[in-house]
PDB file of C-alpha atoms and ligand atoms in Angstrom:
ATOM      1  CA  MET K  14    -108.606  74.786 -84.389  1.00  0.00           C
ATOM      2  CA  ASN K  15    -109.812  73.975 -87.869  1.00  0.00           C
ATOM      3  CA  ARG K  16    -107.177  71.653 -89.274  1.00  0.00           C
ATOM      4  CA  ARG K  17    -108.609  71.905 -92.770  1.00  0.00           C
ATOM      5  CA  LYS K  18    -107.269  75.406 -93.096  1.00  0.00           C
ATOM      6  CA  PHE K  19    -103.712  74.121 -93.324  1.00  0.00           C
ATOM      7  CA  LEU K  20    -104.148  73.044 -96.905  1.00  0.00           C
ATOM      8  CA  VAL K  21    -104.929  76.491 -98.141  1.00  0.00           C
ATOM      9  CA  GLY K  22    -101.535  77.595 -97.007  1.00  0.00           C
ATOM     10  CA  SER K  23    -102.302  79.531 -93.859  1.00  0.00           C
ATOM     11  CA  ALA K  24    -100.105  79.142 -90.795  1.00  0.00           C
ATOM     12  CA  THR K  25    -101.956  76.797 -88.459  1.00  0.00           C
ATOM     13  CA  ALA K  26    -101.135  74.707 -85.442  1.00  0.00           C
ATOM     14  CA  CYS K  27    -100.405  71.780 -87.755  1.00  0.00           C
ATOM     15  CA  ALA K  28     -98.052  73.917 -89.726  1.00  0.00           C
ATOM     16  CA  VAL K  29     -96.415  74.862 -86.458  1.00  0.00           C
ATOM     17  CA  ILE K  30     -96.090  71.190 -85.543  1.00  0.00           C
ATOM     18  CA  GLY K  31     -94.445  70.663 -88.894  1.00  0.00           C
ATOM     19  CA  ARG K  32     -91.842  73.182 -87.874  1.00  0.00           C
ATOM     20  CA  GLY K  33     -91.060  71.664 -84.498  1.00  0.00           C
ATOM     21  CA  PHE K  34     -93.768  72.902 -82.118  1.00  0.00           C
ATOM     22  CA  SER K  35     -94.231  70.520 -79.179  1.00  0.00           C
ATOM     23  CA  GLY K  36     -97.595  69.331 -80.542  1.00  0.00           C
ATOM     24  CA  GLN K  37     -98.965  68.342 -77.141  1.00  0.00           C
ATOM     25  CA  GLY K  38    -102.325  70.069 -77.641  1.00  0.00           C
ATOM     26  CA  MET K  39    -102.901  68.278 -80.904  1.00  0.00           C
ATOM     27  CA  LYS K  40    -101.651  64.942 -79.638  1.00  0.00           C
ATOM     28  CA  ALA K  41    -104.214  65.065 -76.848  1.00  0.00           C
ATOM     29  CA  LYS K  42    -106.929  64.940 -79.539  1.00  0.00           C
ATOM     30  CA  GLY K  43    -105.158  62.241 -81.489  1.00  0.00           C
ATOM     31  CA  LEU K  44    -103.446  62.405 -84.829  1.00  0.00           C
ATOM     32  CA  LYS K  45    -104.942  61.875 -88.258  1.00  0.00           C
ATOM     33  CA  VAL K  46    -102.694  59.561 -90.234  1.00  0.00           C
ATOM     34  CA  VAL K  47    -102.921  58.794 -93.963  1.00  0.00           C
ATOM     35  CA  VAL K  48    -101.011  55.896 -95.514  1.00  0.00           C
ATOM     36  CA  VAL K  49    -100.828  55.988 -99.312  1.00  0.00           C
ATOM     37  CA  GLY K  50    -100.090  52.859-101.329  1.00  0.00           C
ATOM     38  CA  GLY K  51    -100.223  51.820-104.967  1.00  0.00           C
ATOM     39  CA  HIS K  52    -102.350  48.724-104.373  1.00  0.00           C
ATOM     40  CA  PRO K  53    -104.468  47.115-101.673  1.00  0.00           C
ATOM     41  CA  GLY K  54    -101.918  45.536 -99.350  1.00  0.00           C
ATOM     42  CA  ASP K  55     -99.045  47.999 -99.750  1.00  0.00           C
ATOM     43  CA  PRO K  56     -99.873  50.104 -96.651  1.00  0.00           C
ATOM     44  CA  GLU K  57    -100.520  46.923 -94.641  1.00  0.00           C
ATOM     45  CA  TYR K  58     -97.229  45.257 -95.620  1.00  0.00           C
ATOM     46  CA  GLY K  59     -95.099  48.379 -95.266  1.00  0.00           C
ATOM     47  CA  CYS K  60     -96.718  49.992 -92.222  1.00  0.00           C
ATOM     48  CA  GLY K  61     -99.228  47.503 -90.742  1.00  0.00           C
ATOM     49  CA  GLY K  62     -97.441  47.385 -87.400  1.00  0.00           C
ATOM     50  CA  THR K  63     -97.087  51.142 -87.199  1.00  0.00           C
ATOM     51  CA  ILE K  64    -100.757  51.554 -88.168  1.00  0.00           C
ATOM     52  CA  ALA K  65    -101.769  49.112 -85.395  1.00  0.00           C
ATOM     53  CA  ARG K  66     -99.741  51.122 -82.888  1.00  0.00           C
ATOM     54  CA  TYR K  67    -101.369  54.400 -83.955  1.00  0.00           C
ATOM     55  CA  VAL K  68    -104.844  52.865 -83.671  1.00  0.00           C
ATOM     56  CA  GLU K  69    -104.008  51.382 -80.248  1.00  0.00           C
ATOM     57  CA  ARG K  70    -103.403  54.871 -78.914  1.00  0.00           C
ATOM     58  CA  LYS K  71    -106.617  56.201 -80.549  1.00  0.00           C
ATOM     59  CA  ASP K  72    -105.107  57.992 -83.521  1.00  0.00           C
ATOM     60  CA  ARG K  73    -107.220  57.769 -86.691  1.00  0.00           C
ATOM     61  CA  VAL K  74    -105.755  56.129 -89.780  1.00  0.00           C
ATOM     62  CA  THR K  75    -106.904  56.064 -93.407  1.00  0.00           C
ATOM     63  CA  MET K  76    -105.342  53.741 -95.969  1.00  0.00           C
ATOM     64  CA  LEU K  77    -105.525  55.425 -99.367  1.00  0.00           C
ATOM     65  CA  TYR K  78    -104.957  53.112-102.337  1.00  0.00           C
ATOM     66  CA  LEU K  79    -104.130  54.443-105.794  1.00  0.00           C
ATOM     67  CA  ASN K  80    -106.019  51.597-107.485  1.00  0.00           C
ATOM     68  CA  ARG K  81    -107.928  48.405-106.665  1.00  0.00           C
ATOM     69  CA  GLY K  82    -105.244  46.006-107.874  1.00  0.00           C
ATOM     70  CA  GLU K  83    -107.596  44.769-110.579  1.00  0.00           C
ATOM     71  CA  LYS K  84    -104.844  43.235-112.724  1.00  0.00           C
ATOM     72  CA  GLY K  85    -103.565  41.117-109.887  1.00  0.00           C
ATOM     73  CA  CYS K  86    -105.743  37.972-110.173  1.00  0.00           C
ATOM     74  CA  SER K  87    -105.011  35.277-112.732  1.00  0.00           C
ATOM     75  CA  GLN K  88    -108.052  33.978-114.633  1.00  0.00           C
ATOM     76  CA  ARG K  89    -110.371  36.730-113.374  1.00  0.00           C
ATOM     77  CA  SER K  90    -111.756  39.737-115.174  1.00  0.00           C
ATOM     78  CA  SER K  91    -110.561  43.148-114.014  1.00  0.00           C
ATOM     79  CA  GLN K  92    -113.970  43.816-112.472  1.00  0.00           C
ATOM     80  CA  GLU K  93    -114.040  40.532-110.571  1.00  0.00           C
ATOM     81  CA  CYS K  94    -110.509  41.100-109.334  1.00  0.00           C
ATOM     82  CA  ALA K  95    -111.288  44.691-108.310  1.00  0.00           C
ATOM     83  CA  ASP K  96    -114.255  43.425-106.285  1.00  0.00           C
ATOM     84  CA  ILE K  97    -112.211  40.695-104.597  1.00  0.00           C
ATOM     85  CA  ARG K  98    -109.356  43.020-103.726  1.00  0.00           C
ATOM     86  CA  SER K  99    -111.623  45.835-102.535  1.00  0.00           C
ATOM     87  CA  THR K 100    -113.245  43.352-100.146  1.00  0.00           C
ATOM     88  CA  GLU K 101    -109.831  42.158 -98.998  1.00  0.00           C
ATOM     89  CA  ALA K 102    -108.826  45.780 -98.343  1.00  0.00           C
ATOM     90  CA  LYS K 103    -111.990  46.321 -96.299  1.00  0.00           C
ATOM     91  CA  ASN K 104    -111.236  43.165 -94.293  1.00  0.00           C
ATOM     92  CA  ALA K 105    -107.658  44.282 -93.633  1.00  0.00           C
ATOM     93  CA  SER K 106    -108.946  47.674 -92.627  1.00  0.00           C
ATOM     94  CA  LYS K 107    -111.365  46.091 -90.152  1.00  0.00           C
ATOM     95  CA  ILE K 108    -108.528  44.102 -88.584  1.00  0.00           C
ATOM     96  CA  LEU K 109    -106.343  47.198 -88.211  1.00  0.00           C
ATOM     97  CA  GLY K 110    -109.165  49.573 -87.276  1.00  0.00           C
ATOM     98  CA  THR K 111    -108.659  52.051 -90.116  1.00  0.00           C
ATOM     99  CA  SER K 112    -110.813  53.507 -92.858  1.00  0.00           C
ATOM    100  CA  THR K 113    -110.038  53.014 -96.555  1.00  0.00           C
ATOM    101  CA  LYS K 114    -110.175  55.195 -99.654  1.00  0.00           C
ATOM    102  CA  PHE K 115    -109.408  54.562-103.314  1.00  0.00           C
ATOM    103  CA  ALA K 116    -108.020  57.060-105.817  1.00  0.00           C
ATOM    104  CA  ASP K 117    -109.602  54.952-108.582  1.00  0.00           C
ATOM    105  CA  GLN K 118    -106.658  54.869-110.961  1.00  0.00           C
ATOM    106  CA  THR K 119    -106.036  51.684-112.995  1.00  0.00           C
ATOM    107  CA  ASP K 120    -103.686  48.950-111.854  1.00  0.00           C
ATOM    108  CA  GLY K 121    -100.471  49.019-113.901  1.00  0.00           C
ATOM    109  CA  GLU K 122    -101.606  52.085-115.823  1.00  0.00           C
ATOM    110  CA  SER K 123    -101.009  54.885-113.330  1.00  0.00           C
ATOM    111  CA  VAL K 124    -101.211  58.319-114.866  1.00  0.00           C
ATOM    112  CA  ILE K 125     -99.403  61.298-113.449  1.00  0.00           C
ATOM    113  CA  SER K 126    -100.870  64.426-114.979  1.00  0.00           C
ATOM    114  CA  PRO K 127    -101.847  67.910-113.827  1.00  0.00           C
ATOM    115  CA  GLY K 128    -105.456  66.695-113.475  1.00  0.00           C
ATOM    116  CA  ASN K 129    -104.427  63.703-111.375  1.00  0.00           C
ATOM    117  CA  TYR K 130    -102.192  65.829-109.162  1.00  0.00           C
ATOM    118  CA  ASP K 131    -105.305  67.961-108.499  1.00  0.00           C
ATOM    119  CA  LYS K 132    -107.494  64.928-107.780  1.00  0.00           C
ATOM    120  CA  PHE K 133    -104.985  63.396-105.414  1.00  0.00           C
ATOM    121  CA  PHE K 134    -104.460  66.676-103.612  1.00  0.00           C
ATOM    122  CA  ALA K 135    -108.247  66.969-103.135  1.00  0.00           C
ATOM    123  CA  LEU K 136    -108.394  63.438-101.689  1.00  0.00           C
ATOM    124  CA  LEU K 137    -105.680  64.244 -99.191  1.00  0.00           C
ATOM    125  CA  GLN K 138    -107.197  67.621 -98.420  1.00  0.00           C
ATOM    126  CA  ALA K 139    -110.418  65.874 -97.410  1.00  0.00           C
ATOM    127  CA  GLU K 140    -108.444  63.683 -94.995  1.00  0.00           C
ATOM    128  CA  ALA K 141    -106.519  66.613 -93.457  1.00  0.00           C
ATOM    129  CA  PRO K 142    -103.611  64.494 -92.238  1.00  0.00           C
ATOM    130  CA  ASP K 143    -101.206  65.376 -89.464  1.00  0.00           C
ATOM    131  CA  VAL K 144     -98.826  62.815 -90.874  1.00  0.00           C
ATOM    132  CA  LEU K 145     -98.588  61.190 -94.281  1.00  0.00           C
ATOM    133  CA  PHE K 146     -96.866  57.930 -95.182  1.00  0.00           C
ATOM    134  CA  THR K 147     -96.174  56.995 -98.781  1.00  0.00           C
ATOM    135  CA  GLN K 148     -94.091  54.549-100.750  1.00  0.00           C
ATOM    136  CA  TRP K 149     -90.419  55.193-101.400  1.00  0.00           C
ATOM    137  CA  PRO K 150     -90.077  56.710-104.882  1.00  0.00           C
ATOM    138  CA  ILE K 151     -87.290  54.378-106.080  1.00  0.00           C
ATOM    139  CA  ASP K 152     -89.316  51.220-106.618  1.00  0.00           C
ATOM    140  CA  ASN K 153     -89.501  48.652-109.396  1.00  0.00           C
ATOM    141  CA  HIS K 154     -93.312  48.910-109.605  1.00  0.00           C
ATOM    142  CA  ARG K 155     -94.593  51.866-111.591  1.00  0.00           C
ATOM    143  CA  ASP K 156     -97.765  52.147-109.468  1.00  0.00           C
ATOM    144  CA  HIS K 157     -95.658  52.482-106.321  1.00  0.00           C
ATOM    145  CA  ARG K 158     -93.585  55.225-107.932  1.00  0.00           C
ATOM    146  CA  ALA K 159     -96.771  56.980-109.067  1.00  0.00           C
ATOM    147  CA  ALA K 160     -98.319  56.793-105.577  1.00  0.00           C
ATOM    148  CA  SER K 161     -95.142  58.246-104.112  1.00  0.00           C
ATOM    149  CA  ASN K 162     -95.001  61.016-106.683  1.00  0.00           C
ATOM    150  CA  LEU K 163     -98.657  62.042-106.286  1.00  0.00           C
ATOM    151  CA  ALA K 164     -98.400  62.052-102.486  1.00  0.00           C
ATOM    152  CA  TYR K 165     -95.180  64.039-102.539  1.00  0.00           C
ATOM    153  CA  ASP K 166     -96.674  66.641-104.844  1.00  0.00           C
ATOM    154  CA  ALA K 167     -99.673  67.041-102.518  1.00  0.00           C
ATOM    155  CA  TRP K 168     -97.330  67.487 -99.534  1.00  0.00           C
ATOM    156  CA  VAL K 169     -95.377  70.231-101.325  1.00  0.00           C
ATOM    157  CA  ARG K 170     -98.614  71.871-102.427  1.00  0.00           C
ATOM    158  CA  ALA K 171     -99.840  71.806 -98.805  1.00  0.00           C
ATOM    159  CA  ASN K 172     -96.766  73.848 -97.870  1.00  0.00           C
ATOM    160  CA  LYS K 173     -95.163  70.780 -96.221  1.00  0.00           C
ATOM    161  CA  SER K 174     -97.470  71.482 -93.302  1.00  0.00           C
ATOM    162  CA  PHE K 175     -97.744  67.894 -92.011  1.00  0.00           C
ATOM    163  CA  GLY K 176     -95.321  65.062 -91.373  1.00  0.00           C
ATOM    164  CA  LEU K 177     -93.988  62.994 -94.284  1.00  0.00           C
ATOM    165  CA  TYR K 178     -92.465  59.521 -94.073  1.00  0.00           C
ATOM    166  CA  PHE K 179     -91.618  57.004 -96.797  1.00  0.00           C
ATOM    167  CA  TYR K 180     -92.016  53.247 -96.271  1.00  0.00           C
ATOM    168  CA  GLU K 181     -90.630  50.103 -97.891  1.00  0.00           C
ATOM    169  CA  VAL K 182     -92.283  46.979 -99.345  1.00  0.00           C
ATOM    170  CA  SER K 183     -90.813  43.721-100.679  1.00  0.00           C
ATOM    171  CA  ASP K 184     -87.273  45.044-100.660  1.00  0.00           C
ATOM    172  CA  GLY K 185     -85.222  44.010-103.654  1.00  0.00           C
ATOM    173  CA  GLU K 186     -88.324  43.045-105.619  1.00  0.00           C
ATOM    174  CA  ASP K 187     -90.085  46.392-105.258  1.00  0.00           C
ATOM    175  CA  THR K 188     -88.431  48.979-102.983  1.00  0.00           C
ATOM    176  CA  VAL K 189     -84.739  49.528-103.693  1.00  0.00           C
ATOM    177  CA  MET K 190     -81.986  51.764-102.258  1.00  0.00           C
ATOM    178  CA  PHE K 191     -83.871  52.410 -99.010  1.00  0.00           C
ATOM    179  CA  SER K 192     -81.792  53.709 -96.099  1.00  0.00           C
ATOM    180  CA  PRO K 193     -84.024  54.289 -93.056  1.00  0.00           C
ATOM    181  CA  THR K 194     -83.851  57.244 -90.725  1.00  0.00           C
ATOM    182  CA  ASP K 195     -86.548  56.145 -88.233  1.00  0.00           C
ATOM    183  CA  TYR K 196     -87.920  52.900 -86.790  1.00  0.00           C
ATOM    184  CA  VAL K 197     -91.096  51.734 -85.046  1.00  0.00           C
ATOM    185  CA  ASP K 198     -91.067  48.683 -82.746  1.00  0.00           C
ATOM    186  CA  ILE K 199     -93.763  46.298 -84.003  1.00  0.00           C
ATOM    187  CA  GLU K 200     -93.059  43.182 -81.924  1.00  0.00           C
ATOM    188  CA  LYS K 201     -96.261  43.415 -79.860  1.00  0.00           C
ATOM    189  CA  VAL K 202     -98.518  44.110 -82.839  1.00  0.00           C
ATOM    190  CA  GLU K 203     -96.943  41.743 -85.360  1.00  0.00           C
ATOM    191  CA  ALA K 204     -99.831  39.241 -85.098  1.00  0.00           C
ATOM    192  CA  LYS K 205    -102.298  41.959 -86.052  1.00  0.00           C
ATOM    193  CA  LYS K 206    -100.134  43.086 -88.968  1.00  0.00           C
ATOM    194  CA  ARG K 207     -99.835  39.486 -90.139  1.00  0.00           C
ATOM    195  CA  SER K 208    -103.649  39.040 -90.070  1.00  0.00           C
ATOM    196  CA  ALA K 209    -104.141  42.250 -92.058  1.00  0.00           C
ATOM    197  CA  CYS K 210    -101.621  41.109 -94.672  1.00  0.00           C
ATOM    198  CA  PHE K 211    -103.170  37.655 -94.870  1.00  0.00           C
ATOM    199  CA  ALA K 212    -106.568  39.301 -95.425  1.00  0.00           C
ATOM    200  CA  HIS K 213    -105.196  39.878 -98.943  1.00  0.00           C
ATOM    201  CA  ALA K 214    -105.714  36.176 -99.556  1.00  0.00           C
ATOM    202  CA  SER K 215    -105.723  36.418-103.361  1.00  0.00           C
ATOM    203  CA  GLN K 216    -102.173  37.814-103.343  1.00  0.00           C
ATOM    204  CA  SER K 217    -100.031  34.889-102.140  1.00  0.00           C
ATOM    205  CA  PRO K 218     -99.577  36.268 -98.622  1.00  0.00           C
ATOM    206  CA  GLU K 219     -97.583  33.216 -97.519  1.00  0.00           C
ATOM    207  CA  ARG K 220     -94.874  34.188 -99.999  1.00  0.00           C
ATOM    208  CA  PHE K 221     -94.985  37.980 -99.648  1.00  0.00           C
ATOM    209  CA  TYR K 222     -95.437  38.058 -95.891  1.00  0.00           C
ATOM    210  CA  ALA K 223     -92.424  35.765 -95.459  1.00  0.00           C
ATOM    211  CA  LEU K 224     -90.297  38.337 -97.297  1.00  0.00           C
ATOM    212  CA  GLN K 225     -91.705  41.298 -95.375  1.00  0.00           C
ATOM    213  CA  ASP K 226     -91.217  39.371 -92.128  1.00  0.00           C
ATOM    214  CA  GLU K 227     -87.508  38.999 -92.937  1.00  0.00           C
ATOM    215  CA  VAL K 228     -87.348  42.721 -93.557  1.00  0.00           C
ATOM    216  CA  SER K 229     -89.055  43.414 -90.184  1.00  0.00           C
ATOM    217  CA  ARG K 230     -86.569  41.172 -88.393  1.00  0.00           C
ATOM    218  CA  PHE K 231     -83.615  42.795 -90.113  1.00  0.00           C
ATOM    219  CA  ARG K 232     -84.927  46.286 -89.310  1.00  0.00           C
ATOM    220  CA  GLY K 233     -85.325  45.051 -85.732  1.00  0.00           C
ATOM    221  CA  ILE K 234     -81.693  43.956 -85.550  1.00  0.00           C
ATOM    222  CA  GLU K 235     -80.623  47.217 -87.140  1.00  0.00           C
ATOM    223  CA  SER K 236     -82.504  49.307 -84.565  1.00  0.00           C
ATOM    224  CA  GLY K 237     -81.929  47.237 -81.412  1.00  0.00           C
ATOM    225  CA  ARG K 238     -85.399  45.676 -81.307  1.00  0.00           C
ATOM    226  CA  ARG K 239     -86.810  42.282 -82.205  1.00  0.00           C
ATOM    227  CA  MET K 240     -89.019  43.471 -85.064  1.00  0.00           C
ATOM    228  CA  ALA K 241     -89.384  46.918 -86.542  1.00  0.00           C
ATOM    229  CA  GLU K 242     -90.751  48.854 -89.460  1.00  0.00           C
ATOM    230  CA  ALA K 243     -88.384  51.369 -90.965  1.00  0.00           C
ATOM    231  CA  PHE K 244     -89.014  54.732 -92.542  1.00  0.00           C
ATOM    232  CA  VAL K 245     -87.266  57.577 -94.271  1.00  0.00           C
ATOM    233  CA  ARG K 246     -88.402  60.847 -92.749  1.00  0.00           C
ATOM    234  CA  HIS K 247     -88.312  63.842 -95.035  1.00  0.00           C
ATOM    235  CA  ARG K 248     -85.743  66.243 -93.636  1.00  0.00           C
ATOM    236  CA  GLU K 249     -88.352  69.013 -93.455  1.00  0.00           C
ATOM    237  CA  SER K 250     -90.934  66.859 -91.646  1.00  0.00           C
ATOM    238  CA  ALA K 251     -91.519  67.038 -87.894  1.00  0.00           C
ATOM    239  CA  ASP K 252     -89.684  64.223 -86.130  1.00  0.00           C
ATOM    240  CA  HIS K 253     -92.025  63.361 -83.250  1.00  0.00           C
ATOM    241  CA  LEU K 254     -95.015  61.956 -85.110  1.00  0.00           C
ATOM    242  CA  LEU K 255     -94.287  58.217 -84.968  1.00  0.00           C
ATOM    243  CA  PRO K 256     -96.041  56.034 -82.391  1.00  0.00           C
TER     244      PRO K 256
HETATM  245 ZN1   ZN O  15     -98.160  47.233-104.717  1.00  0.00          ZN
END
């Protein structure tokens, strides 16, 4: 089966999965997972445990960042900061066993336009995901909202033919009004997630990881586990795509 066909709107096995087919044939080959985030670090903080669990079972994961976080270093030029944070993203990706891609927008200056919808759709089309994760659209950071919006538009344009889940980061500071529908147990992979988050050494991981760790523990309590990552599954997405 050529999974790339799904994005031109034809009915394919992936599309069938998206409508509740058992998916066993496809699962045997492994899933392709794409995790979209505004900045380097967002996919790792929001989904690092889930990503580690996918990779453990031989699914392939790409972290797709909207920008290189080039405004996020004090006393550095944008170029220097972009280089530092791109390297940090590569290091995190090595720890988790994923690949990385950048949409090459500008940190803090995200542009949603017809042209950028097209570009983002093309990036996702090249990845041919079976399941897509993106940031929750109600978020205090404009880049997170933009990443969510661009990913959602691509999903609609792809005829909703793959899974779609939203994730949370730095609740209260960034993500707000997030009521999960689904949970992934991350207790056994928390150390790996922590290392991937701390790979973003220029971004005060001791402070931000402490907050995300509280969120993981709370989501664990909420779902009857010790630590969990939580997601909102789109109602029209298949419900059996989490690890
Ligand atoms: Zn961010």
